[in-house]
Amino acid sequence: MRTAFLVKYGEIAIKGKNRNMFINQLRDRIQWKLNKIGDFTVSKDQGRLFVECQSENIDSEQIIGAIQKVFGILYVGEVKVYDKGDYAELAGHIKEYVRHNFERKDFTFKIEVKRADKSFPYNSMEIASKLGAELLAEFPELKVDVHQPQEKIYVELRANTYIYSKMSEGLGGLPIGCSGKATLMLSGGIDSPVAAYMIAKRGVELNAVYFHSPPYTSERAKDKVVELARIFSDYTGRLKLYVVPFTDIQLDIYEKCPHEELTIIMRRIMMIITEKIAEQTGSIAIVTGESIGQVASQTIQSLNATNAAVKLPVFRPLVAFDKSDIIKIAEKIGTFETSILPYEDCCTIFVAKHPVTKPILEKIEQSEKNLDGMEEKIAKAIAEAEVISIYPKSEAEK
Ligand code: ATP
Ligand code: MG
């Protein structure tokens, strides 16, 4: 008998022709996640993945916890693997399974059997009821309850015999890498790390851009952004963070444009720079943490005015979320505590007392005409961007 881990995936099973690509991505992502913990092999078997560990002394909870963070998974749990044998051997296995895996033997149960291997002389229902009878004879305090059992015991007859009961829920979604690549505008706030998580959950690989305005924003503000990226990379996988020097551009806008339009013009230029970095790095969309009405720069009119600065689609996975819902996710993924550390960001320093909430595009474009030499400034900022490789804490820097 060996201990392994069974992974059930959902949505990806229905993706027709792309199915194999999805499953291979999922397998690779799981493999990657586990490399740091030990020596594992992940193999495909008819709609399931099996993770086997070659290392000694495995900590099942740690392994399940790691696998649970891989998008694309519905359930994961420990499974006992037995060599294929005849019915008498199978009956022995299930008794051994119950003896060793349940502390008390007085629960109600149901057995579910799946046969990929049809060589047994009974069908699945017959095997389930025969095995149930074997267990009742062996452990007299057990009771069968086919409607609301306390424990379901699953038996799968494949190339090997697999027995399992408890499964933990996965996050759903699609494996990273299945849906192309996007560039995230990452600030040190609560929202953009959550946006990273949400969009990555749909299988999108990320890189990120942070606009840094020293000395108005401190090194500690930048470190906070790096730390946030490191935390969410546990879900999104490793990524590159482009730290773009933004001070000159911001001062220029401050000097030459009407103050009530500062934020909107600044955001448009951030978008333009992000789009250029996206195009240079193979991204096909921009992602932000904006949500309708949260602040003056996030009215629908303002969002339209920023969209108009770029051609790539701008995805805002939090567009309809309340702050309280966003905070719940931030807490779940572990970014909240870092996000609320009180370091300034570049938007809070240059904000006007009364920013426009319904910008008119023609007027904004007119104001931007004052920004002579902006193209060169943008090119310089991109050329001088610092590129930081972000790895999840749980992964070695390879
Ligand atoms: P967050 O909590 O993500 O900072 P916020 O509610 O503070 O969002 P804003 O500051 O208006 O809202 O920013 C809206 C979005 O613009 C952010 O979610 C992020 O995607 C992007 N953004 C803002 N500031 C920066 C920055 N300095 N660098 C990169 N992107 C930024
Ligand atoms: Mg912010």
XYZ file of C-alpha atoms and ligand atoms in Angstrom:
430
model
C 0.000 0.000 0.000
C 1.223 3.493 -0.830
C -0.086 6.923 0.040
C -0.763 9.280 -2.859
C -2.935 12.320 -3.551
C -5.890 12.395 -5.870
C -6.743 15.579 -7.747
C -10.180 16.098 -9.312
C -10.564 18.907 -11.775
C -13.754 20.423 -13.049
C -14.189 23.006 -15.691
C -11.186 21.915 -17.663
C -12.756 18.550 -18.318
C -15.216 20.169 -20.702
C -12.804 22.124 -22.839
C -12.984 19.879 -25.874
C -9.920 19.944 -28.080
C -7.880 21.959 -25.602
C -8.427 19.414 -22.903
C -4.962 17.915 -23.048
C -3.301 21.301 -22.973
C -5.289 22.204 -19.864
C -4.492 18.976 -18.090
C -0.794 19.252 -18.918
C -0.747 22.812 -17.558
C -2.459 21.666 -14.401
C -0.010 18.802 -14.005
C 2.971 21.126 -14.486
C 1.604 23.700 -12.053
C 1.113 21.056 -9.373
C 4.566 19.641 -10.047
C 6.068 23.109 -9.758
C 4.289 23.820 -6.505
C 5.559 20.607 -4.963
C 9.173 20.759 -6.148
C 10.222 22.622 -3.031
C 8.539 20.182 -0.654
C 9.962 16.919 -1.967
C 10.271 14.484 -4.800
C 6.884 14.020 -6.432
C 5.529 12.611 -9.669
C 2.213 13.770 -11.053
C 0.491 11.421 -13.494
C -2.698 11.520 -15.521
C -5.280 8.773 -15.335
C -8.658 9.136 -17.019
C -10.062 12.397 -15.723
C -7.902 12.519 -12.615
C -4.386 13.375 -11.591
C -2.446 11.296 -9.110
C 0.393 12.772 -7.127
C 2.852 10.253 -5.724
C 5.627 11.110 -3.342
C 9.045 9.466 -3.436
C 10.237 11.226 -0.285
C 9.957 9.713 3.182
C 7.959 11.211 6.061
C 5.469 13.193 4.070
C 3.215 15.735 5.743
C -0.133 15.188 4.038
C -1.638 18.429 5.297
C 1.235 20.462 3.907
C 1.002 18.742 0.537
C -2.769 19.107 0.288
C -2.464 22.780 1.346
C 0.068 23.398 -1.424
C -1.967 21.608 -4.102
C -5.104 23.503 -3.014
C -3.495 26.749 -4.153
C -3.262 25.590 -7.762
C -6.100 26.993 -9.880
C -8.137 24.474 -11.855
C -8.702 21.999 -9.039
C -12.087 21.039 -7.597
C -11.000 18.555 -4.949
C -7.807 17.111 -3.576
C -7.301 14.466 -0.933
C -5.166 11.655 0.323
C -5.702 8.317 -1.346
C -4.390 4.864 -0.493
C -3.090 2.929 -3.475
C -3.106 -0.862 -3.541
C -1.861 -3.194 -6.239
C -4.635 -4.540 -8.382
C -5.910 -7.895 -7.126
C -8.958 -10.165 -6.960
C -12.125 -9.524 -4.976
C -10.831 -11.152 -1.775
C -7.821 -8.857 -1.805
C -10.033 -5.848 -2.367
C -12.176 -6.818 0.624
C -8.997 -7.055 2.709
C -7.894 -3.614 1.543
C -11.102 -1.848 2.449
C -11.086 -3.359 5.935
C -7.497 -2.282 6.414
C -8.415 1.174 5.110
C -11.218 1.627 7.630
C -9.110 0.187 10.453
C -6.282 2.674 9.912
C -8.047 5.788 8.683
C -10.930 6.219 11.095
C -10.331 6.595 14.802
C -13.873 5.642 15.792
C -15.744 2.891 13.997
C -19.303 3.959 14.788
C -20.179 6.196 11.860
C -22.738 5.831 9.098
C -21.265 5.249 5.651
C -21.825 4.655 1.994
C -19.413 3.069 -0.464
C -19.123 4.359 -4.016
C -17.328 2.246 -6.580
C -15.984 3.316 -9.978
C -14.563 0.770 -12.359
C -12.252 1.780 -15.153
C -11.049 -1.812 -14.976
C -14.016 -4.052 -15.804
C -12.310 -7.376 -15.216
C -14.168 -8.036 -11.950
C -17.067 -10.478 -12.233
C -19.437 -7.921 -10.561
C -20.723 -4.518 -11.524
C -20.013 -1.366 -9.487
C -23.258 -1.540 -7.462
C -22.659 -5.169 -6.607
C -19.111 -4.513 -5.508
C -20.261 -1.577 -3.330
C -22.905 -3.602 -1.550
C -20.617 -6.628 -1.082
C -17.859 -4.421 0.365
C -20.433 -2.710 2.606
C -21.438 -6.088 3.989
C -17.769 -6.979 4.596
C -17.302 -3.786 6.623
C -20.475 -4.346 8.661
C -19.289 -7.836 9.532
C -15.825 -6.600 10.509
C -16.915 -3.474 12.441
C -20.339 -4.128 13.991
C -20.859 -0.511 15.128
C -20.817 0.832 11.587
C -24.150 1.577 9.885
C -24.997 2.012 6.242
C -26.807 5.216 5.254
C -27.029 5.702 1.506
C -28.802 9.079 1.749
C -26.874 11.130 4.301
C -23.822 9.150 5.313
C -21.313 10.680 7.735
C -18.524 9.180 5.640
C -18.397 8.316 1.973
C -15.765 5.763 1.094
C -14.717 5.782 -2.534
C -13.194 2.796 -4.277
C -11.747 3.253 -7.750
C -10.628 0.231 -9.707
C -8.085 1.302 -12.286
C -4.586 0.088 -13.104
C -4.293 0.124 -9.304
C -6.950 0.073 -6.621
C -7.559 3.448 -4.985
C -9.453 3.984 -1.746
C -10.188 7.401 -0.278
C -12.754 9.258 1.767
C -12.063 12.858 2.751
C -11.486 15.375 -0.003
C -10.664 19.051 0.477
C -12.085 21.688 -1.836
C -9.840 23.390 -4.359
C -10.223 26.929 -5.699
C -11.745 26.045 -9.066
C -10.817 28.263 -12.003
C -8.353 27.316 -14.736
C -4.658 26.456 -14.512
C -2.349 29.446 -14.977
C -1.016 29.660 -18.498
C -4.187 28.428 -20.198
C -5.560 31.871 -20.951
C -2.649 33.954 -22.177
C -0.799 36.686 -20.376
C -1.840 40.087 -18.972
C -0.069 43.016 -17.344
C -1.335 44.096 -13.938
C -1.102 47.650 -12.645
C -0.029 46.913 -9.106
C -0.132 49.518 -6.362
C 0.404 49.030 -2.662
C -3.328 49.164 -1.922
C -5.876 46.501 -1.082
C -7.475 46.160 -4.492
C -4.872 45.427 -7.122
C -3.446 42.301 -5.372
C -7.016 40.956 -5.218
C -7.456 41.786 -8.919
C -4.287 39.756 -9.572
C -5.753 36.767 -7.784
C -9.128 37.029 -9.547
C -7.751 37.278 -13.064
C -5.116 34.588 -12.458
C -7.907 32.310 -11.328
C -9.151 32.354 -14.912
C -5.847 30.890 -16.050
C -4.158 34.183 -16.946
C -0.424 34.457 -16.461
C 0.684 37.849 -15.095
C 3.426 40.346 -15.022
C 3.055 43.629 -13.156
C 3.908 47.315 -13.316
C 4.391 49.591 -10.311
C 4.811 53.359 -10.714
C 7.336 54.644 -8.240
C 7.845 58.360 -7.527
C 10.894 58.835 -5.339
C 11.378 60.826 -3.162
C 7.598 61.344 -2.867
C 7.166 57.615 -2.483
C 9.677 55.863 -0.253
C 11.721 52.718 -0.758
C 9.511 51.181 1.885
C 6.449 51.807 -0.295
C 8.216 49.938 -3.102
C 9.224 47.109 -0.757
C 5.590 46.814 0.230
C 4.569 46.325 -3.403
C 7.295 43.691 -3.869
C 6.080 41.916 -0.746
C 2.469 41.989 -1.968
C 3.517 40.481 -5.285
C 5.459 37.802 -3.454
C 2.398 36.921 -1.375
C -0.034 36.629 -4.276
C 2.532 34.822 -6.431
C 1.785 31.809 -4.279
C -1.397 31.647 -6.391
C -0.415 33.372 -9.625
C 3.005 31.758 -9.936
C 6.277 33.594 -10.425
C 6.147 36.915 -12.251
C 8.200 39.910 -13.300
C 7.520 43.256 -11.637
C 8.463 46.394 -13.587
C 9.153 49.310 -11.258
C 8.760 52.387 -13.451
C 10.300 55.705 -12.284
C 7.396 58.138 -12.484
C 8.539 61.290 -10.665
C 9.545 63.363 -13.710
C 6.316 62.603 -15.510
C 4.229 63.358 -12.467
C 5.965 66.678 -11.807
C 5.504 67.590 -15.430
C 1.752 66.928 -15.263
C 1.573 68.856 -11.978
C 3.263 71.836 -13.544
C 1.448 71.952 -16.859
C -2.093 70.621 -16.418
C -5.182 71.862 -14.530
C -5.050 70.427 -11.023
C -8.554 69.001 -11.056
C -7.440 66.837 -14.015
C -4.168 65.635 -12.469
C -5.375 62.221 -11.415
C -7.102 61.383 -14.654
C -4.157 62.501 -16.809
C -1.730 60.661 -14.567
C -3.799 57.510 -14.844
C -3.966 57.810 -18.633
C -0.197 58.048 -18.840
C 0.178 55.106 -16.452
C -2.063 53.156 -18.830
C -0.020 54.155 -21.873
C 3.206 53.018 -20.189
C 1.585 49.803 -19.002
C 0.360 49.097 -22.517
C 3.854 49.540 -23.934
C 5.326 47.181 -21.328
C 2.490 44.742 -22.003
C 3.241 44.756 -25.723
C 6.966 44.276 -25.118
C 6.337 41.286 -22.868
C 3.703 39.373 -24.798
C 0.706 40.467 -22.727
C -2.618 40.877 -24.475
C -4.567 42.777 -21.800
C -4.186 45.236 -18.918
C -5.577 44.498 -15.445
C -6.383 47.014 -12.697
C -7.953 46.924 -9.243
C -10.566 49.564 -10.030
C -14.217 49.286 -9.068
C -17.054 51.578 -10.095
C -17.506 54.634 -7.933
C -14.854 53.799 -5.351
C -13.106 57.160 -5.802
C -13.365 60.124 -8.210
C -11.042 58.468 -10.714
C -13.256 55.375 -10.819
C -16.561 56.796 -12.035
C -17.664 55.207 -15.308
C -16.773 58.457 -17.070
C -13.267 58.371 -15.603
C -12.805 54.718 -16.506
C -13.883 55.544 -20.064
C -11.384 58.404 -20.206
C -8.521 56.121 -19.084
C -9.579 53.334 -21.472
C -9.446 55.835 -24.336
C -5.685 56.214 -23.812
C -4.955 52.608 -24.869
C -5.933 49.980 -27.409
C -5.494 46.830 -25.321
C -8.569 45.724 -23.373
C -8.510 46.802 -19.712
C -9.849 44.108 -17.384
C -11.127 45.173 -13.979
C -12.122 41.991 -12.185
C -13.329 43.973 -9.129
C -15.507 46.368 -11.113
C -18.722 45.365 -9.322
C -17.270 44.458 -5.932
C -17.906 46.339 -2.694
C -14.826 47.136 -0.628
C -15.947 44.702 2.076
C -16.050 41.850 -0.450
C -12.608 42.800 -1.738
C -11.243 42.820 1.814
C -12.572 39.308 2.422
C -10.573 38.000 -0.527
C -7.499 40.032 0.504
C -7.670 38.359 3.903
C -8.083 34.921 2.365
C -5.050 35.276 0.097
C -2.982 36.901 2.833
C -2.350 40.340 1.272
C -4.604 42.427 3.538
C -2.223 42.939 6.461
C 0.511 44.137 4.125
C -1.822 46.308 2.037
C -2.946 48.330 5.051
C 0.596 49.236 6.120
C 0.573 53.024 6.015
C 2.982 53.957 3.239
C 2.109 56.717 0.819
C 1.462 55.969 -2.842
C 2.097 58.271 -5.752
C -1.584 59.008 -6.300
C -2.203 60.318 -2.802
C 0.545 62.936 -3.009
C -0.545 64.688 -6.162
C -4.302 64.631 -5.660
C -6.334 67.777 -6.190
C -8.888 68.965 -3.629
C -11.698 68.718 -6.156
C -10.811 66.248 -8.900
C -13.138 66.024 -11.897
C -15.524 63.129 -11.574
C -16.993 63.401 -15.073
C -14.015 64.134 -17.291
C -14.684 65.131 -20.868
C -12.222 63.381 -23.120
C -11.709 66.269 -25.560
C -10.887 68.608 -22.669
C -8.428 66.153 -21.129
C -6.745 65.607 -24.495
C -6.501 69.374 -24.884
C -4.786 69.695 -21.493
C -2.372 66.901 -22.407
C -1.164 68.957 -25.378
C 0.741 71.052 -22.800
C 2.897 68.020 -22.042
C 5.556 68.575 -24.672
C 8.272 65.950 -24.766
C 6.049 63.408 -23.026
C 6.813 60.652 -25.539
C 10.500 60.883 -24.759
C 9.788 60.942 -21.037
C 7.670 57.816 -21.387
C 10.361 56.034 -23.382
C 12.977 57.024 -20.784
C 10.820 55.801 -17.885
C 10.352 52.431 -19.569
C 14.044 52.128 -20.406
C 14.958 52.889 -16.797
C 12.409 50.547 -15.231
C 13.830 48.135 -12.712
C 12.744 44.550 -13.383
C 12.303 42.426 -10.276
C 11.733 38.659 -10.447
C 9.123 37.651 -7.911
C 9.003 34.113 -6.539
C 6.535 32.627 -4.091
C 8.073 32.208 -0.647
C 7.500 28.488 -0.939
C 9.614 28.162 -4.093
C 13.356 28.150 -4.425
C 14.843 30.787 -6.694
C 15.715 28.684 -9.658
P -5.497 49.835 -4.836
O -6.073 49.410 -3.542
O -5.290 48.698 -5.791
O -4.297 50.728 -4.680
P -7.185 52.079 -4.896
O -8.538 51.844 -4.409
O -6.186 52.688 -3.990
O -6.626 50.720 -5.494
P -6.401 53.919 -6.965
O -5.260 54.380 -6.169
O -7.296 54.896 -7.634
O -7.384 52.968 -6.187
O -5.861 52.963 -8.073
C -6.726 52.281 -8.923
C -5.918 51.237 -9.674
O -4.885 51.865 -10.436
C -5.180 50.285 -8.764
O -6.008 49.201 -8.376
C -4.030 49.852 -9.639
O -4.448 48.852 -10.551
C -3.699 51.117 -10.400
N -2.660 51.909 -9.702
C -2.820 52.925 -8.833
N -1.629 53.391 -8.412
C -0.680 52.663 -9.022
C 0.757 52.655 -8.997
N 1.452 53.482 -8.236
N 1.384 51.750 -9.767
C 0.703 50.874 -10.538
N -0.636 50.843 -10.592
C -1.330 51.720 -9.845
Mg -4.133 52.863 -4.527
